[in-house]
PDB file of C-alpha atoms in Angstrom:
ATOM      1  CA  GLU A  47     -17.186  19.937   0.535  1.00 58.00           C
ATOM      2  CA  THR A  48     -16.749  16.642   1.776  1.00 66.00           C
ATOM      3  CA  GLY A  49     -19.149  17.078   5.186  1.00 92.00           C
ATOM      4  CA  VAL A  50     -15.784  16.380   7.179  1.00 96.00           C
ATOM      5  CA  THR A  51     -14.157  19.472   8.194  1.00 96.00           C
ATOM      6  CA  GLN A  52     -10.672  19.590   9.837  1.00 97.00           C
ATOM      7  CA  THR A  53      -9.012  22.320  11.607  1.00 97.00           C
ATOM      8  CA  PRO A  54      -6.535  23.893  11.506  1.00 97.00           C
ATOM      9  CA  ARG A  55      -5.233  23.144   7.768  1.00 96.00           C
ATOM     10  CA  HIS A  56      -1.649  24.051   8.881  1.00 96.00           C
ATOM     11  CA  LEU A  57       0.011  23.755  11.831  1.00 96.00           C
ATOM     12  CA  VAL A  58       3.777  24.154  12.898  1.00 95.00           C
ATOM     13  CA  MET A  59       4.586  23.096  16.588  1.00 92.00           C
ATOM     14  CA  GLY A  60       7.955  22.850  18.284  1.00 90.00           C
ATOM     15  CA  MET A  61       8.751  19.750  20.268  1.00 88.00           C
ATOM     16  CA  THR A  62       7.476  21.052  23.444  1.00 86.00           C
ATOM     17  CA  ASN A  63       4.341  22.331  22.664  1.00 88.00           C
ATOM     18  CA  LYS A  64       0.955  20.989  23.097  1.00 93.00           C
ATOM     19  CA  LYS A  65      -1.723  21.716  20.622  1.00 95.00           C
ATOM     20  CA  SER A  66      -5.001  19.842  19.507  1.00 97.00           C
ATOM     21  CA  LEU A  67      -6.138  18.643  15.988  1.00 98.00           C
ATOM     22  CA  LYS A  68     -10.094  18.950  15.288  1.00 98.00           C
ATOM     23  CA  CYS A  69     -12.391  16.902  13.373  1.00 98.00           C
ATOM     24  CA  GLU A  70     -16.263  17.542  12.560  1.00 97.00           C
ATOM     25  CA  GLN A  71     -18.342  15.635  10.616  1.00 96.00           C
ATOM     26  CA  HIS A  72     -22.111  16.422   9.625  1.00 91.00           C
ATOM     27  CA  LEU A  73     -23.092  13.205   7.844  1.00 95.00           C
ATOM     28  CA  GLY A  74     -24.663  11.530  10.614  1.00 93.00           C
ATOM     29  CA  HIS A  75     -21.879   8.773  10.568  1.00 94.00           C
ATOM     30  CA  ASN A  76     -21.119   6.472  13.404  1.00 91.00           C
ATOM     31  CA  ALA A  77     -17.437   5.896  12.834  1.00 91.00           C
ATOM     32  CA  MET A  78     -14.535   8.233  12.594  1.00 93.00           C
ATOM     33  CA  TYR A  79     -11.028   7.567  12.160  1.00 93.00           C
ATOM     34  CA  TRP A  80      -7.521   9.195  12.313  1.00 95.00           C
ATOM     35  CA  TYR A  81      -4.799   8.818   9.527  1.00 95.00           C
ATOM     36  CA  LYS A  82      -1.431   9.719   9.193  1.00 95.00           C
ATOM     37  CA  GLN A  83       0.026  10.448   5.470  1.00 94.00           C
ATOM     38  CA  SER A  84       3.488  10.226   5.051  1.00 91.00           C
ATOM     39  CA  ALA A  85       5.308  10.844   1.557  1.00 84.00           C
ATOM     40  CA  LYS A  86       5.984   7.567  -0.300  1.00 76.00           C
ATOM     41  CA  LYS A  87       4.191   5.482   2.716  1.00 84.00           C
ATOM     42  CA  PRO A  88       0.879   3.617   2.784  1.00 84.00           C
ATOM     43  CA  LEU A  89      -1.738   5.548   4.740  1.00 90.00           C
ATOM     44  CA  GLU A  90      -1.461   4.710   8.257  1.00 91.00           C
ATOM     45  CA  LEU A  91      -4.537   4.050  10.313  1.00 90.00           C
ATOM     46  CA  MET A  92      -3.590   5.643  14.011  1.00 93.00           C
ATOM     47  CA  PHE A  93      -7.460   5.362  15.630  1.00 92.00           C
ATOM     48  CA  VAL A  94     -10.752   4.158  15.102  1.00 90.00           C
ATOM     49  CA  TYR A  95     -14.100   5.304  17.189  1.00 90.00           C
ATOM     50  CA  ASN A  96     -17.337   3.457  16.694  1.00 84.00           C
ATOM     51  CA  PHE A  97     -20.418   4.962  18.445  1.00 80.00           C
ATOM     52  CA  LYS A  98     -17.727   7.236  20.516  1.00 76.00           C
ATOM     53  CA  GLU A  99     -15.889   4.165  21.678  1.00 78.00           C
ATOM     54  CA  GLN A 100     -12.285   3.722  20.419  1.00 79.00           C
ATOM     55  CA  THR A 101     -12.070   0.106  18.714  1.00 77.00           C
ATOM     56  CA  GLU A 102      -8.556   0.498  17.352  1.00 74.00           C
ATOM     57  CA  ASN A 103      -5.317   1.764  18.669  1.00 73.00           C
ATOM     58  CA  ASN A 104      -2.540   0.803  16.008  1.00 74.00           C
ATOM     59  CA  SER A 105       0.331   1.081  18.349  1.00 84.00           C
ATOM     60  CA  VAL A 106       0.366   4.403  18.306  1.00 92.00           C
ATOM     61  CA  PRO A 107       2.969   6.219  20.477  1.00 93.00           C
ATOM     62  CA  SER A 108       1.300   7.931  23.600  1.00 93.00           C
ATOM     63  CA  ARG A 109       2.400  11.416  22.291  1.00 94.00           C
ATOM     64  CA  PHE A 110      -0.579  11.223  20.047  1.00 96.00           C
ATOM     65  CA  SER A 111      -3.986  11.284  22.242  1.00 95.00           C
ATOM     66  CA  PRO A 112      -7.522  10.844  20.531  1.00 95.00           C
ATOM     67  CA  GLU A 113     -10.730  12.203  22.202  1.00 95.00           C
ATOM     68  CA  CYS A 114     -14.190  11.635  20.851  1.00 94.00           C
ATOM     69  CA  PRO A 115     -16.730  13.500  23.038  1.00 93.00           C
ATOM     70  CA  ASN A 116     -19.678  12.469  20.585  1.00 91.00           C
ATOM     71  CA  SER A 117     -20.331  10.932  17.118  1.00 88.00           C
ATOM     72  CA  SER A 118     -19.862  14.167  15.365  1.00 93.00           C
ATOM     73  CA  HIS A 119     -16.386  15.401  16.818  1.00 96.00           C
ATOM     74  CA  LEU A 120     -12.924  13.867  16.764  1.00 96.00           C
ATOM     75  CA  PHE A 121     -10.024  15.520  18.516  1.00 97.00           C
ATOM     76  CA  LEU A 122      -6.167  14.269  18.373  1.00 97.00           C
ATOM     77  CA  HIS A 123      -4.232  16.040  21.182  1.00 97.00           C
ATOM     78  CA  LEU A 124      -0.277  16.116  20.606  1.00 96.00           C
ATOM     79  CA  HIS A 125       2.402  16.902  23.052  1.00 93.00           C
ATOM     80  CA  THR A 126       6.075  16.588  22.826  1.00 93.00           C
ATOM     81  CA  LEU A 127       6.246  15.599  19.212  1.00 93.00           C
ATOM     82  CA  GLN A 128       9.203  14.475  17.108  1.00 94.00           C
ATOM     83  CA  PRO A 129       9.992  16.035  13.672  1.00 93.00           C
ATOM     84  CA  GLU A 130       9.248  12.380  12.271  1.00 93.00           C
ATOM     85  CA  ASP A 131       5.846  13.191  13.238  1.00 95.00           C
ATOM     86  CA  SER A 132       5.699  15.799  10.697  1.00 96.00           C
ATOM     87  CA  ALA A 133       2.982  14.685   8.109  1.00 96.00           C
ATOM     88  CA  LEU A 134      -0.712  15.011   6.565  1.00 96.00           C
ATOM     89  CA  TYR A 135      -3.115  14.047   9.397  1.00 97.00           C
ATOM     90  CA  LEU A 136      -6.412  13.040   7.836  1.00 96.00           C
ATOM     91  CA  CYS A 137      -9.853  12.547   9.615  1.00 96.00           C
ATOM     92  CA  ALA A 138     -12.413  10.391   8.046  1.00 95.00           C
ATOM     93  CA  SER A 139     -16.045   9.179   8.930  1.00 94.00           C
ATOM     94  CA  SER A 140     -18.152   6.390   7.731  1.00 92.00           C
ATOM     95  CA  ARG A 141     -21.541   5.059   8.263  1.00 91.00           C
ATOM     96  CA  ASP A 142     -20.251   2.132   9.445  1.00 82.00           C
ATOM     97  CA  ARG A 143     -17.011  -0.088   9.032  1.00 72.00           C
ATOM     98  CA  ASN A 144     -17.791  -1.555   5.357  1.00 75.00           C
ATOM     99  CA  SER A 145     -19.113   2.008   4.213  1.00 87.00           C
ATOM    100  CA  PRO A 146     -16.514   4.242   2.210  1.00 90.00           C
ATOM    101  CA  LEU A 147     -14.957   6.459   4.351  1.00 93.00           C
ATOM    102  CA  HIS A 148     -15.455  10.325   3.854  1.00 94.00           C
ATOM    103  CA  PHE A 149     -12.246  12.349   4.504  1.00 95.00           C
ATOM    104  CA  GLY A 150     -11.554  15.670   5.712  1.00 96.00           C
ATOM    105  CA  ASN A 151      -8.805  17.824   3.744  1.00 95.00           C
ATOM    106  CA  GLY A 152      -6.345  17.007   6.669  1.00 96.00           C
ATOM    107  CA  THR A 153      -4.333  18.978   8.742  1.00 97.00           C
ATOM    108  CA  ARG A 154      -0.476  19.466   7.420  1.00 96.00           C
ATOM    109  CA  LEU A 155       1.735  19.388  10.496  1.00 96.00           C
ATOM    110  CA  THR A 156       5.456  20.425  10.575  1.00 96.00           C
ATOM    111  CA  VAL A 157       7.177  19.837  13.936  1.00 94.00           C
ATOM    112  CA  THR A 158      10.418  21.948  14.317  1.00 92.00           C
TER     113      THR A 158
ATOM    114  CA  ALA B  60      -1.186 -11.704   5.821  1.00 75.00           C
ATOM    115  CA  GLN B  61      -3.503  -8.996   4.184  1.00 84.00           C
ATOM    116  CA  SER B  62      -1.620  -6.623   1.820  1.00 90.00           C
ATOM    117  CA  VAL B  63      -2.422  -4.572  -1.205  1.00 94.00           C
ATOM    118  CA  ALA B  64      -0.017  -3.559  -3.818  1.00 95.00           C
ATOM    119  CA  GLN B  65       0.090  -0.750  -6.448  1.00 95.00           C
ATOM    120  CA  PRO B  66       3.146  -1.445  -8.399  1.00 95.00           C
ATOM    121  CA  GLU B  67       3.491   1.804 -10.004  1.00 96.00           C
ATOM    122  CA  ASP B  68       4.474   4.991  -8.679  1.00 94.00           C
ATOM    123  CA  GLN B  69       3.611   7.046 -11.611  1.00 97.00           C
ATOM    124  CA  VAL B  70       1.426   6.209 -14.781  1.00 98.00           C
ATOM    125  CA  ASN B  71       1.635   8.905 -17.639  1.00 98.00           C
ATOM    126  CA  VAL B  72      -0.728   9.080 -20.121  1.00 98.00           C
ATOM    127  CA  ALA B  73      -1.811  11.360 -23.172  1.00 98.00           C
ATOM    128  CA  GLU B  74      -5.322  12.835 -22.907  1.00 98.00           C
ATOM    129  CA  GLY B  75      -8.005  11.004 -24.792  1.00 97.00           C
ATOM    130  CA  ASN B  76      -6.177   7.696 -24.045  1.00 98.00           C
ATOM    131  CA  PRO B  77      -7.251   4.889 -22.208  1.00 98.00           C
ATOM    132  CA  LEU B  78      -5.831   4.690 -18.694  1.00 97.00           C
ATOM    133  CA  THR B  79      -5.162   1.745 -16.297  1.00 98.00           C
ATOM    134  CA  VAL B  80      -4.024   1.818 -12.721  1.00 98.00           C
ATOM    135  CA  LYS B  81      -2.921  -1.432 -11.579  1.00 98.00           C
ATOM    136  CA  CYS B  82      -3.713  -2.985  -8.065  1.00 98.00           C
ATOM    137  CA  THR B  83      -3.210  -6.479  -6.459  1.00 97.00           C
ATOM    138  CA  TYR B  84      -4.404  -7.554  -3.073  1.00 95.00           C
ATOM    139  CA  SER B  85      -4.163 -10.520  -0.670  1.00 93.00           C
ATOM    140  CA  VAL B  86      -6.689 -11.475   1.781  1.00 89.00           C
ATOM    141  CA  SER B  87      -7.508 -14.395   3.760  1.00 86.00           C
ATOM    142  CA  GLY B  88     -11.366 -13.992   3.566  1.00 85.00           C
ATOM    143  CA  ASN B  89     -13.397 -12.106   0.955  1.00 85.00           C
ATOM    144  CA  PRO B  90     -12.161  -8.972  -0.181  1.00 89.00           C
ATOM    145  CA  TYR B  91     -14.100  -5.510  -0.223  1.00 91.00           C
ATOM    146  CA  LEU B  92     -11.977  -3.321  -2.607  1.00 94.00           C
ATOM    147  CA  PHE B  93     -12.052   0.250  -3.017  1.00 96.00           C
ATOM    148  CA  TRP B  94     -10.376   3.011  -4.660  1.00 97.00           C
ATOM    149  CA  TYR B  95      -9.733   6.689  -3.910  1.00 97.00           C
ATOM    150  CA  VAL B  96      -8.395   9.619  -5.414  1.00 97.00           C
ATOM    151  CA  GLN B  97      -6.489  12.596  -3.688  1.00 95.00           C
ATOM    152  CA  TYR B  98      -6.051  15.775  -5.611  1.00 94.00           C
ATOM    153  CA  PRO B  99      -3.264  18.242  -4.295  1.00 89.00           C
ATOM    154  CA  ASN B 100      -3.855  19.708  -1.034  1.00 84.00           C
ATOM    155  CA  ARG B 101      -7.336  17.781  -0.247  1.00 89.00           C
ATOM    156  CA  GLY B 102      -8.294  14.583   1.539  1.00 91.00           C
ATOM    157  CA  LEU B 103      -9.221  11.030  -0.371  1.00 94.00           C
ATOM    158  CA  GLN B 104     -12.398  10.909  -2.028  1.00 95.00           C
ATOM    159  CA  PHE B 105     -14.096   7.764  -2.630  1.00 95.00           C
ATOM    160  CA  LEU B 106     -14.331   6.305  -6.478  1.00 96.00           C
ATOM    161  CA  LEU B 107     -15.870   3.090  -6.351  1.00 95.00           C
ATOM    162  CA  LYS B 108     -16.167  -0.246  -4.535  1.00 94.00           C
ATOM    163  CA  TYR B 109     -16.561  -3.895  -5.040  1.00 94.00           C
ATOM    164  CA  ILE B 110     -18.107  -5.810  -2.411  1.00 89.00           C
ATOM    165  CA  THR B 111     -20.253  -8.678  -4.355  1.00 85.00           C
ATOM    166  CA  GLY B 112     -21.794  -9.019  -7.438  1.00 85.00           C
ATOM    167  CA  ASP B 113     -20.475  -7.779 -11.066  1.00 89.00           C
ATOM    168  CA  ASN B 114     -16.948  -7.980 -11.738  1.00 92.00           C
ATOM    169  CA  LEU B 115     -16.933  -4.634 -13.405  1.00 95.00           C
ATOM    170  CA  VAL B 116     -17.602  -1.565 -11.013  1.00 96.00           C
ATOM    171  CA  LYS B 117     -18.779   1.578 -12.495  1.00 96.00           C
ATOM    172  CA  GLY B 118     -17.930   4.917 -10.298  1.00 94.00           C
ATOM    173  CA  SER B 119     -17.600   8.569 -10.385  1.00 92.00           C
ATOM    174  CA  TYR B 120     -16.239  10.553 -13.049  1.00 93.00           C
ATOM    175  CA  GLY B 121     -16.257   7.795 -15.713  1.00 96.00           C
ATOM    176  CA  PHE B 122     -13.711   5.210 -13.817  1.00 97.00           C
ATOM    177  CA  GLU B 123     -14.609   1.902 -13.589  1.00 97.00           C
ATOM    178  CA  ALA B 124     -12.510  -1.121 -12.006  1.00 98.00           C
ATOM    179  CA  GLU B 125     -12.556  -4.611 -12.652  1.00 95.00           C
ATOM    180  CA  PHE B 126     -12.406  -7.405  -9.954  1.00 96.00           C
ATOM    181  CA  ASN B 127     -10.545 -10.383 -11.140  1.00 96.00           C
ATOM    182  CA  LYS B 128     -10.623 -13.250  -8.429  1.00 93.00           C
ATOM    183  CA  SER B 129      -8.195 -15.451 -10.134  1.00 94.00           C
ATOM    184  CA  GLN B 130      -5.623 -12.760 -10.630  1.00 96.00           C
ATOM    185  CA  THR B 131      -6.326 -11.317  -7.231  1.00 96.00           C
ATOM    186  CA  SER B 132      -6.384  -7.849  -8.953  1.00 97.00           C
ATOM    187  CA  PHE B 133      -8.616  -4.826  -8.812  1.00 98.00           C
ATOM    188  CA  HIS B 134      -7.324  -2.461 -11.906  1.00 98.00           C
ATOM    189  CA  LEU B 135      -8.779   0.924 -12.187  1.00 98.00           C
ATOM    190  CA  LYS B 136      -9.443   2.064 -15.822  1.00 98.00           C
ATOM    191  CA  LYS B 137     -10.965   4.894 -17.779  1.00 98.00           C
ATOM    192  CA  PRO B 138     -11.457   4.799 -21.513  1.00 97.00           C
ATOM    193  CA  SER B 139     -10.726   8.335 -22.468  1.00 97.00           C
ATOM    194  CA  ALA B 140      -8.326  10.049 -19.959  1.00 98.00           C
ATOM    195  CA  LEU B 141      -8.752  14.315 -19.101  1.00 97.00           C
ATOM    196  CA  VAL B 142      -6.191  16.372 -17.871  1.00 97.00           C
ATOM    197  CA  SER B 143      -8.180  17.028 -14.799  1.00 96.00           C
ATOM    198  CA  ASP B 144      -7.966  13.372 -13.972  1.00 97.00           C
ATOM    199  CA  SER B 145      -4.420  13.906 -13.096  1.00 97.00           C
ATOM    200  CA  ALA B 146      -3.803  12.977  -9.358  1.00 97.00           C
ATOM    201  CA  LEU B 147      -2.968  10.391  -6.642  1.00 96.00           C
ATOM    202  CA  TYR B 148      -4.985   7.140  -6.590  1.00 97.00           C
ATOM    203  CA  PHE B 149      -5.109   4.612  -3.901  1.00 96.00           C
ATOM    204  CA  CYS B 150      -6.673   1.137  -3.912  1.00 97.00           C
ATOM    205  CA  ALA B 151      -7.717  -0.254  -0.422  1.00 95.00           C
ATOM    206  CA  VAL B 152      -8.901  -3.769   0.745  1.00 93.00           C
ATOM    207  CA  ARG B 153     -10.718  -4.760   3.618  1.00 89.00           C
ATOM    208  CA  ASP B 154     -10.554  -8.532   4.671  1.00 79.00           C
ATOM    209  CA  ASP B 155     -14.062  -9.688   6.204  1.00 75.00           C
ATOM    210  CA  ASN B 156     -12.092 -12.261   8.303  1.00 74.00           C
ATOM    211  CA  THR B 157      -9.700  -9.575   9.872  1.00 70.00           C
ATOM    212  CA  ASP B 158     -11.998  -6.535   9.431  1.00 71.00           C
ATOM    213  CA  LYS B 159      -9.146  -4.221   8.895  1.00 77.00           C
ATOM    214  CA  LEU B 160      -8.824  -1.659   5.678  1.00 85.00           C
ATOM    215  CA  ILE B 161      -5.526  -1.399   4.281  1.00 89.00           C
ATOM    216  CA  PHE B 162      -4.601   1.122   1.765  1.00 92.00           C
ATOM    217  CA  GLY B 163      -1.630   0.758  -0.846  1.00 93.00           C
ATOM    218  CA  THR B 164       1.203   3.278  -1.436  1.00 92.00           C
ATOM    219  CA  GLY B 165      -0.762   5.240  -3.943  1.00 94.00           C
ATOM    220  CA  THR B 166      -0.131   5.839  -8.063  1.00 96.00           C
ATOM    221  CA  ARG B 167       0.272   9.269  -9.503  1.00 96.00           C
ATOM    222  CA  LEU B 168      -1.470   9.665 -12.335  1.00 98.00           C
ATOM    223  CA  GLN B 169      -0.398  12.281 -15.225  1.00 98.00           C
ATOM    224  CA  VAL B 170      -2.355  12.969 -17.965  1.00 98.00           C
ATOM    225  CA  PHE B 171      -0.724  15.167 -20.700  1.00 97.00           C
ATOM    226  CA  PRO B 172      -2.529  17.453 -23.113  1.00 95.00           C
TER     227      PRO B 172
END
């Protein structure tokens, strides 16, 4: 148990669908992150929230839309995705920017 | 430019033998260095970090890493490997000038009985 819970674990969606990924942490952390993990590539940081404010957006396409309603919850809204968006999407949290990250087990996304 | 390199895609070692997983980095400021492990179908788990102080850092599950400033390296080591250590290992570095955390591509460790 990592303290960071991601749902769903697996998601298959068509290119015209709209879906959302959910992340929840009960560690009292102030920073939350979305990462994309593709085979044979470095982990790609997508978004960072610090105290519910988005502090980083690494040139992510607008078909990915994050939402952080409070410091315990983070969403990633998906719409009109492409097959190359298929990957493992990892949520993480940390006490602050210099503390170790605590990761969830990820959502395996397949876009058909 | 800030970067981190893990030169080996895979490391194979026999159980009971020492293991080393290599990591080198490049930063403009002082480095904050981390090692994470990922087991199948799981997220990454923190193993150890170097911020300042002793160059030899001890972490979870008997792992340690040595910070070498002159060689800009932070290799992960364990004196005696276990089959259960088989996993994907990621090195990461944060540059205190840019405040960005960057991960390497990962090294798959395979420990054979």
